[in-house]
Short mmCIF file of C-alpha atoms in Angstrom, two decimals:
data_model
loop_
_atom_site.label_atom_id
_atom_site.label_comp_id
_atom_site.label_asym_id
_atom_site.label_seq_id
_atom_site.Cartn_x
_atom_site.Cartn_y
_atom_site.Cartn_z
CA MET Z 1 0.92 -7.20 24.66
CA LYS Z 2 -2.51 -6.31 23.28
CA ILE Z 3 -2.28 -4.44 19.97
CA GLY Z 4 -5.11 -2.73 18.10
CA ILE Z 5 -4.88 -1.99 14.37
CA LEU Z 6 -6.66 0.72 12.37
CA ILE Z 7 -6.78 0.41 8.57
CA ASN Z 8 -8.00 3.45 6.65
CA GLU Z 9 -7.52 2.29 3.06
CA GLY Z 10 -8.80 -0.45 0.79
CA PRO Z 11 -6.79 -3.23 -0.84
CA PHE Z 12 -6.27 -1.71 -4.28
CA THR Z 13 -5.19 1.93 -4.08
CA HIS Z 14 -2.77 2.02 -1.15
CA GLN Z 15 -0.25 -0.29 0.50
CA ALA Z 16 -1.79 0.34 3.93
CA SER Z 17 -3.75 -2.90 4.23
CA ASP Z 18 -0.81 -4.99 3.01
CA SER Z 19 1.48 -3.33 5.55
CA ALA Z 20 -1.08 -3.87 8.30
CA TYR Z 21 -1.51 -7.51 7.32
CA ARG Z 22 2.22 -8.21 7.45
CA PHE Z 23 2.54 -6.32 10.73
CA THR Z 24 -0.33 -8.36 12.18
CA VAL Z 25 1.19 -11.69 11.08
CA ALA Z 26 4.54 -10.68 12.60
CA ALA Z 27 2.89 -9.54 15.84
CA LEU Z 28 1.04 -12.85 16.18
CA ALA Z 29 4.28 -14.76 15.48
CA LYS Z 30 5.93 -12.86 18.31
CA GLY Z 31 3.17 -13.89 20.70
CA HIS Z 32 1.26 -10.62 20.86
CA GLU Z 33 -2.51 -10.53 21.00
CA ILE Z 34 -4.32 -8.58 18.28
CA TYR Z 35 -7.11 -6.97 20.26
CA ARG Z 36 -9.01 -5.80 17.20
CA VAL Z 37 -8.53 -4.74 13.59
CA PHE Z 38 -10.78 -1.81 12.78
CA PHE Z 39 -11.54 -0.96 9.15
CA TYR Z 40 -12.45 2.67 8.55
CA LYS Z 41 -12.74 5.07 5.59
CA ASP Z 42 -11.96 3.16 2.35
CA GLY Z 43 -10.56 0.43 4.61
CA VAL Z 44 -14.08 -1.01 4.73
CA ASN Z 45 -13.45 -2.32 1.19
CA ASN Z 46 -11.14 -4.94 2.74
CA ALA Z 47 -14.30 -6.78 3.82
CA ASN Z 48 -16.06 -6.89 0.44
CA LYS Z 49 -16.47 -10.55 -0.53
CA LEU Z 50 -17.61 -9.56 -4.03
CA SER Z 51 -14.08 -8.34 -4.73
CA GLU Z 52 -12.33 -10.51 -7.35
CA PRO Z 53 -8.66 -9.66 -7.83
CA GLN Z 54 -6.86 -11.11 -10.83
CA THR Z 55 -5.47 -14.59 -10.26
CA ASP Z 56 -1.85 -13.44 -9.99
CA ASP Z 57 -2.73 -10.82 -7.36
CA ARG Z 58 -3.00 -11.41 -3.61
CA ASN Z 59 -6.54 -11.44 -2.22
CA LEU Z 60 -6.46 -9.33 0.93
CA VAL Z 61 -10.16 -9.84 1.62
CA SER Z 62 -9.56 -13.59 1.90
CA LEU Z 63 -6.23 -13.18 3.68
CA TRP Z 64 -7.77 -11.01 6.41
CA SER Z 65 -10.77 -13.31 6.68
CA GLU Z 66 -8.58 -16.40 7.10
CA LEU Z 67 -6.13 -14.74 9.48
CA GLY Z 68 -9.01 -13.45 11.59
CA GLN Z 69 -10.73 -16.80 11.85
CA GLU Z 70 -7.55 -18.80 12.46
CA ASN Z 71 -6.44 -16.51 15.24
CA ASP Z 72 -9.82 -15.44 16.58
CA ILE Z 73 -9.19 -11.77 15.74
CA ASP Z 74 -12.05 -9.30 15.99
CA LEU Z 75 -12.29 -7.76 12.49
CA VAL Z 76 -14.63 -4.78 12.73
CA VAL Z 77 -15.91 -2.73 9.80
CA CYS Z 78 -17.15 0.79 10.59
CA VAL Z 79 -20.89 0.98 9.88
CA ALA Z 80 -20.98 4.65 8.86
CA ALA Z 81 -18.04 4.31 6.46
CA ALA Z 82 -19.37 0.97 5.15
CA LEU Z 83 -22.93 2.09 4.40
CA ARG Z 84 -21.78 5.10 2.43
CA ARG Z 85 -19.69 2.73 0.29
CA GLY Z 86 -22.38 0.11 -0.15
CA ILE Z 87 -20.71 -2.44 2.12
CA LYS Z 88 -23.56 -4.24 3.89
CA ASP Z 89 -23.88 -7.44 5.91
CA GLU Z 90 -24.83 -9.48 2.85
CA ILE Z 91 -21.55 -8.74 1.08
CA VAL Z 92 -19.24 -8.79 4.10
CA LYS Z 93 -16.75 -11.65 4.04
CA GLU Z 94 -16.90 -14.31 6.74
CA GLY Z 95 -14.90 -13.33 9.81
CA PHE Z 96 -15.66 -9.60 9.62
CA ARG Z 97 -18.47 -7.86 11.48
CA ILE Z 98 -20.01 -4.41 11.04
CA SER Z 99 -20.18 -2.16 14.08
CA GLY Z 100 -19.81 1.42 15.23
CA LEU Z 101 -16.89 3.81 15.53
CA GLY Z 102 -17.08 3.34 19.27
CA GLN Z 103 -15.29 0.05 18.68
CA LEU Z 104 -12.25 1.97 17.45
CA VAL Z 105 -12.17 4.22 20.48
CA GLU Z 106 -12.70 1.23 22.75
CA ALA Z 107 -9.77 -0.54 21.09
CA GLY Z 108 -7.67 2.54 21.81
CA ILE Z 109 -8.67 2.39 25.44
CA GLN Z 110 -8.34 -1.37 26.00
CA ALA Z 111 -5.32 -2.25 23.86
CA ASP Z 112 -1.77 -1.45 24.95
CA ARG Z 113 -0.96 0.00 21.54
CA LEU Z 114 -2.95 1.20 18.54
CA VAL Z 115 -1.18 1.27 15.17
CA VAL Z 116 -2.67 3.23 12.26
CA PHE Z 117 -2.19 2.25 8.61
CA GLY Z 118 -3.58 4.66 6.02
CA ASP Z 119 -2.88 7.34 3.48
CA MET G 1 -27.40 1.46 18.55
CA GLU G 2 -23.84 0.30 18.48
CA GLU G 3 -22.70 -2.08 21.14
CA PHE G 4 -19.38 -1.94 22.90
CA GLU G 5 -18.03 -2.85 26.26
CA GLU G 6 -17.92 0.14 28.53
CA PRO G 7 -14.32 0.67 29.53
CA GLY G 8 -13.52 0.36 33.19
CA PRO G 9 -13.79 3.72 34.89
CA GLU G 10 -10.14 3.46 35.90
CA ILE G 11 -8.84 3.72 32.33
CA VAL G 12 -8.46 7.28 31.16
CA LYS G 13 -6.04 7.73 28.30
CA ARG G 14 -4.82 10.80 26.49
CA PHE G 15 -6.27 10.72 22.98
CA MET G 16 -5.05 13.24 20.44
CA TYR G 17 -6.67 13.69 17.05
CA VAL G 18 -4.32 15.31 14.56
CA ASN G 19 -5.92 16.94 11.53
CA ARG G 20 -3.44 17.56 8.71
CA ARG G 21 -5.74 17.54 5.67
CA ALA G 22 -7.68 20.27 3.93
CA PRO G 23 -11.45 19.74 3.65
CA TYR G 24 -13.44 18.62 0.55
CA GLY G 25 -10.60 17.60 -1.79
CA THR G 26 -10.54 14.29 0.07
CA ILE G 27 -12.82 12.78 2.73
CA TYR G 28 -10.06 12.49 5.35
CA ALA G 29 -10.92 15.64 7.29
CA HIS G 30 -14.62 14.81 7.43
CA GLU G 31 -14.16 11.22 8.57
CA CYS G 32 -11.62 12.32 11.18
CA LEU G 33 -14.24 14.69 12.61
CA GLU G 34 -16.68 11.77 12.82
CA VAL G 35 -14.22 9.89 15.00
CA ILE G 36 -13.70 12.89 17.26
CA LEU G 37 -17.43 13.30 17.86
CA VAL G 38 -17.84 9.61 18.74
CA ALA G 39 -14.71 9.62 20.89
CA ALA G 40 -16.03 12.58 22.85
CA ALA G 41 -18.76 10.32 24.27
CA PHE G 42 -16.11 8.25 26.06
CA ASP G 43 -14.70 9.71 29.22
CA GLN G 44 -11.19 10.14 27.95
CA ASP G 45 -8.74 13.03 27.91
CA VAL G 46 -9.31 14.29 24.37
CA SER G 47 -7.39 16.94 22.48
CA VAL G 48 -7.79 17.99 18.86
CA VAL G 49 -4.93 19.43 16.85
CA PHE G 50 -4.82 21.22 13.51
CA VAL G 51 -1.49 21.19 11.71
CA ASP G 52 -0.42 21.75 8.09
CA ASP G 53 -3.42 21.91 5.72
CA GLY G 54 -5.61 20.81 8.63
CA VAL G 55 -5.86 24.48 9.62
CA TYR G 56 -7.90 25.05 6.44
CA GLU G 57 -10.64 22.87 7.96
CA LEU G 58 -11.30 25.75 10.35
CA LYS G 59 -11.22 28.60 7.84
CA LYS G 60 -14.18 30.94 8.23
CA GLY G 61 -16.60 31.58 5.40
CA GLN G 62 -16.74 28.13 3.82
CA ASP G 63 -19.62 27.93 1.33
CA THR G 64 -20.01 24.57 -0.38
CA THR G 65 -23.31 25.39 -2.11
CA ASP G 66 -21.89 25.09 -5.59
CA ILE G 67 -19.72 22.00 -5.10
CA GLY G 68 -22.45 19.74 -3.74
CA LEU G 69 -20.62 18.68 -0.59
CA LYS G 70 -21.80 19.19 2.97
CA ASN G 71 -20.19 22.17 4.72
CA PHE G 72 -18.96 20.44 7.85
CA SER G 73 -16.96 23.40 9.15
CA LYS G 74 -20.03 24.29 11.22
CA THR G 75 -19.75 21.00 13.08
CA TYR G 76 -16.50 22.04 14.77
CA GLY G 77 -18.60 24.41 16.83
CA ALA G 78 -20.20 21.34 18.42
CA LEU G 79 -16.88 20.25 19.95
CA ASP G 80 -17.53 22.61 22.82
CA ASP G 81 -20.94 20.97 23.44
CA TYR G 82 -19.14 17.62 23.65
CA ASP G 83 -16.77 19.05 26.28
CA VAL G 84 -13.82 18.88 23.91
CA GLU G 85 -11.95 21.90 25.16
CA LYS G 86 -8.35 21.24 24.21
CA ILE G 87 -8.20 22.49 20.65
CA TYR G 88 -4.73 23.40 19.43
CA VAL G 89 -3.57 24.96 16.19
CA GLU G 90 0.09 25.06 15.26
CA LYS G 91 1.37 28.62 14.90
CA GLU G 92 3.82 27.75 12.11
CA SER G 93 1.08 26.13 10.01
CA LEU G 94 -1.19 29.17 10.38
CA GLU G 95 1.56 31.63 9.50
CA ALA G 96 2.70 29.60 6.52
CA ARG G 97 -0.82 29.98 5.13
CA GLY G 98 -1.17 33.67 5.92
CA LEU G 99 -3.85 33.01 8.53
CA THR G 100 -4.41 34.08 12.12
CA ALA G 101 -6.70 32.77 14.85
CA ASP G 102 -9.24 35.43 13.77
CA ASP G 103 -9.71 33.58 10.49
CA LEU G 104 -10.95 30.44 12.23
CA VAL G 105 -14.53 29.31 12.93
CA ILE G 106 -13.92 28.40 16.57
CA PRO G 107 -11.72 29.71 19.37
CA VAL G 108 -8.49 27.74 19.53
CA GLU G 109 -5.23 27.78 21.42
CA VAL G 110 -2.40 28.67 19.05
CA LEU G 111 0.83 26.94 20.01
CA ALA G 112 4.32 27.05 18.56
CA ALA G 113 5.66 23.74 17.25
CA LYS G 114 7.92 23.37 20.26
CA GLU G 115 5.06 23.57 22.78
CA LEU G 116 2.72 21.49 20.63
CA GLY G 117 5.40 18.83 20.19
CA GLU G 118 5.77 18.58 23.95
CA ILE G 119 2.02 17.99 24.36
CA MET G 120 2.03 15.46 21.50
CA ALA G 121 4.81 13.50 23.16
CA LYS G 122 2.64 12.93 26.25
CA GLN G 123 -0.23 11.22 24.41
CA ASP G 124 -1.24 7.58 24.70
CA ILE G 125 -3.13 7.39 21.43
CA VAL G 126 -2.56 9.66 18.44
CA LEU G 127 -4.94 9.35 15.51
CA GLY G 128 -4.17 11.37 12.43
CA SER G 129 -5.92 12.09 9.20
CA MET A 1 9.10 10.62 29.93
CA LYS A 2 7.01 8.65 27.45
CA THR A 3 8.72 7.29 24.36
CA MET A 4 7.08 7.96 20.99
CA LEU A 5 7.51 6.06 17.73
CA HIS A 6 6.66 8.13 14.66
CA LEU A 7 5.62 6.24 11.53
CA ILE A 8 6.10 7.91 8.15
CA ASN A 9 4.77 6.31 4.96
CA LYS A 10 5.05 9.24 2.55
CA SER A 11 7.84 10.15 0.15
CA PRO A 12 9.46 13.44 1.21
CA PHE A 13 9.38 14.41 -2.47
CA GLU A 14 5.58 14.27 -2.51
CA LYS A 15 4.23 15.16 0.94
CA ASN A 16 5.28 17.22 3.95
CA SER A 17 4.71 14.40 6.48
CA LEU A 18 8.43 14.04 7.15
CA ASP A 19 8.89 17.81 7.57
CA SER A 20 6.01 18.08 10.00
CA CYS A 21 7.21 15.08 11.96
CA LEU A 22 10.75 16.45 12.20
CA ARG A 23 9.33 19.82 13.33
CA LEU A 24 7.22 18.31 16.11
CA ALA A 25 9.12 15.18 17.18
CA GLN A 26 10.84 15.52 20.53
CA SER A 27 14.50 14.65 21.04
CA GLY A 28 14.84 11.04 22.09
CA SER A 29 11.87 9.79 20.11
CA SER A 30 12.09 7.38 17.17
CA ILE A 31 11.02 7.38 13.54
CA LEU A 32 10.26 4.33 11.40
CA LEU A 33 10.09 4.93 7.65
CA ILE A 34 7.73 2.55 5.84
CA GLU A 35 6.08 2.27 2.41
CA ASP A 36 6.96 5.39 0.33
CA GLY A 37 8.53 6.89 3.46
CA VAL A 38 11.62 4.77 2.85
CA TYR A 39 12.82 7.20 0.16
CA ALA A 40 13.74 9.53 3.04
CA ALA A 41 16.34 6.99 4.21
CA VAL A 42 18.38 7.09 1.00
CA ALA A 43 21.69 8.94 1.11
CA ASN A 44 22.51 11.60 -1.47
CA THR A 45 18.96 12.81 -2.06
CA GLU A 46 18.07 16.48 -1.61
CA HIS A 47 16.32 15.54 1.65
CA ALA A 48 19.13 13.40 3.05
CA HIS A 49 20.97 16.14 4.93
CA ARG A 50 17.88 17.07 6.96
CA VAL A 51 17.28 13.48 7.93
CA ALA A 52 20.96 12.85 8.66
CA ALA A 53 21.07 15.93 10.90
CA ARG A 54 18.37 14.43 13.11
CA THR A 55 20.06 11.07 13.57
CA ARG A 56 21.87 12.82 16.42
CA ASP A 57 18.77 13.33 18.55
CA LEU A 58 16.31 10.81 17.08
CA SER A 59 16.57 7.06 16.45
CA ILE A 60 15.66 6.49 12.81
CA TYR A 61 14.70 3.12 11.36
CA VAL A 62 13.59 1.96 7.91
CA LEU A 63 11.51 -1.08 6.96
CA GLY A 64 13.71 -3.41 4.89
CA PRO A 65 10.98 -5.13 2.84
CA ASP A 66 9.78 -1.71 1.61
CA VAL A 67 13.37 -0.73 0.76
CA ALA A 68 13.86 -3.94 -1.24
CA ALA A 69 10.51 -3.61 -3.01
CA ARG A 70 11.53 -0.22 -4.35
CA GLY A 71 14.87 -1.36 -5.77
CA LEU A 72 16.86 0.41 -3.08
CA SER A 73 18.64 -2.55 -1.48
CA ASP A 74 21.90 -1.61 -3.18
CA SER A 75 21.49 2.13 -2.63
CA PRO A 76 23.49 3.63 0.19
CA LEU A 77 21.32 4.65 3.12
CA ILE A 78 21.99 7.55 5.46
CA ASP A 79 24.50 6.59 8.17
CA ASP A 80 22.97 5.64 11.50
CA ILE A 81 19.62 4.58 10.04
CA THR A 82 18.81 1.04 11.14
CA VAL A 83 17.07 -1.41 8.79
CA VAL A 84 14.38 -3.57 10.44
CA ASP A 85 12.01 -6.26 9.19
CA TYR A 86 8.31 -6.63 10.13
CA GLU A 87 9.26 -8.37 13.38
CA GLY A 88 11.51 -5.41 14.15
CA PHE A 89 8.56 -3.12 13.37
CA VAL A 90 6.47 -5.01 15.92
CA ASP A 91 9.28 -4.76 18.48
CA LEU A 92 9.55 -0.99 17.95
CA VAL A 93 5.80 -0.60 18.52
CA ALA A 94 6.00 -2.69 21.68
CA GLU A 95 9.12 -0.95 23.02
CA HIS A 96 7.75 2.56 22.66
CA ASP A 97 4.95 3.78 24.94
CA ALA A 98 2.94 5.15 22.02
CA ASN A 99 3.12 5.59 18.27
CA GLN A 100 1.87 8.10 15.78
CA SER A 101 1.30 7.76 12.03
CA TRP A 102 2.04 10.86 9.95
CA LEU A 103 -0.28 10.05 7.08
#
């Protein structure tokens, strides 16, 4: 089954991105295809490669980047939400790309399910 | 311009956007409206719902001059231009806040929770704020 | 009829997400409590009776890792609530025609 994921929160204020990450790993393990992960609202902060969590904390920016590249997942950061938060191409972690909100709607149309993680 | 694959003409899904947040205190309501306006450009079956504090997004008379934020309540009027015609407000949420349909910036269909729940249950994609 | 999975991630003590979901969810649909939503699965809270009453017409699940994280593994949960792990979460999403997050 093709599953789309929407993440509306960043790595440090809400559990949303952690929950989405674990859901995504479990879905891949069960043989599902992750059609796209779309990062919206403060979720765009999940793509900020300048983020430096403390050493005993998990690094969701790296985790998403690695998971995306290992499994060829389309990690899309909303351009409107990103620009207003200063997230630009030059600070976007490898494996993510910036694109429009249309990509979210398209994921809703093309994927069999869309799961929303947010606040 | 953003690039995306045009969906096949055969796929038409029921998309419902559920607004449950008041405006201004957080950005949720505003960014949900952004999605709705983009989504309207796709030929899908779109409905927009206001429940709980989401009904405050539609309250008439919003004046944000002195708080520095953009008054986006006017943008809901554009939904009609985008052919978004299914706009539902939950009766219980309105009544709980002492409001009626006359207090809202756009014409809406007021539905009791029972009827609204039945429509919600038929959706393919539900995006909430 | 389509089957709907409702996802709730808010504590019923803080937000009305659970109330609104219970008001609008149709009989026969399912609810999965995740993140702070898991507090609604605990027996003997002031919200427990409302949740328990709906186990008759709704299937209610709770995400085990979020229960454990919050120190609730030894707390009694409401009867008829099923504990699932992340793989169970994925299965619930796949088994239901659609899902809805009550943020």
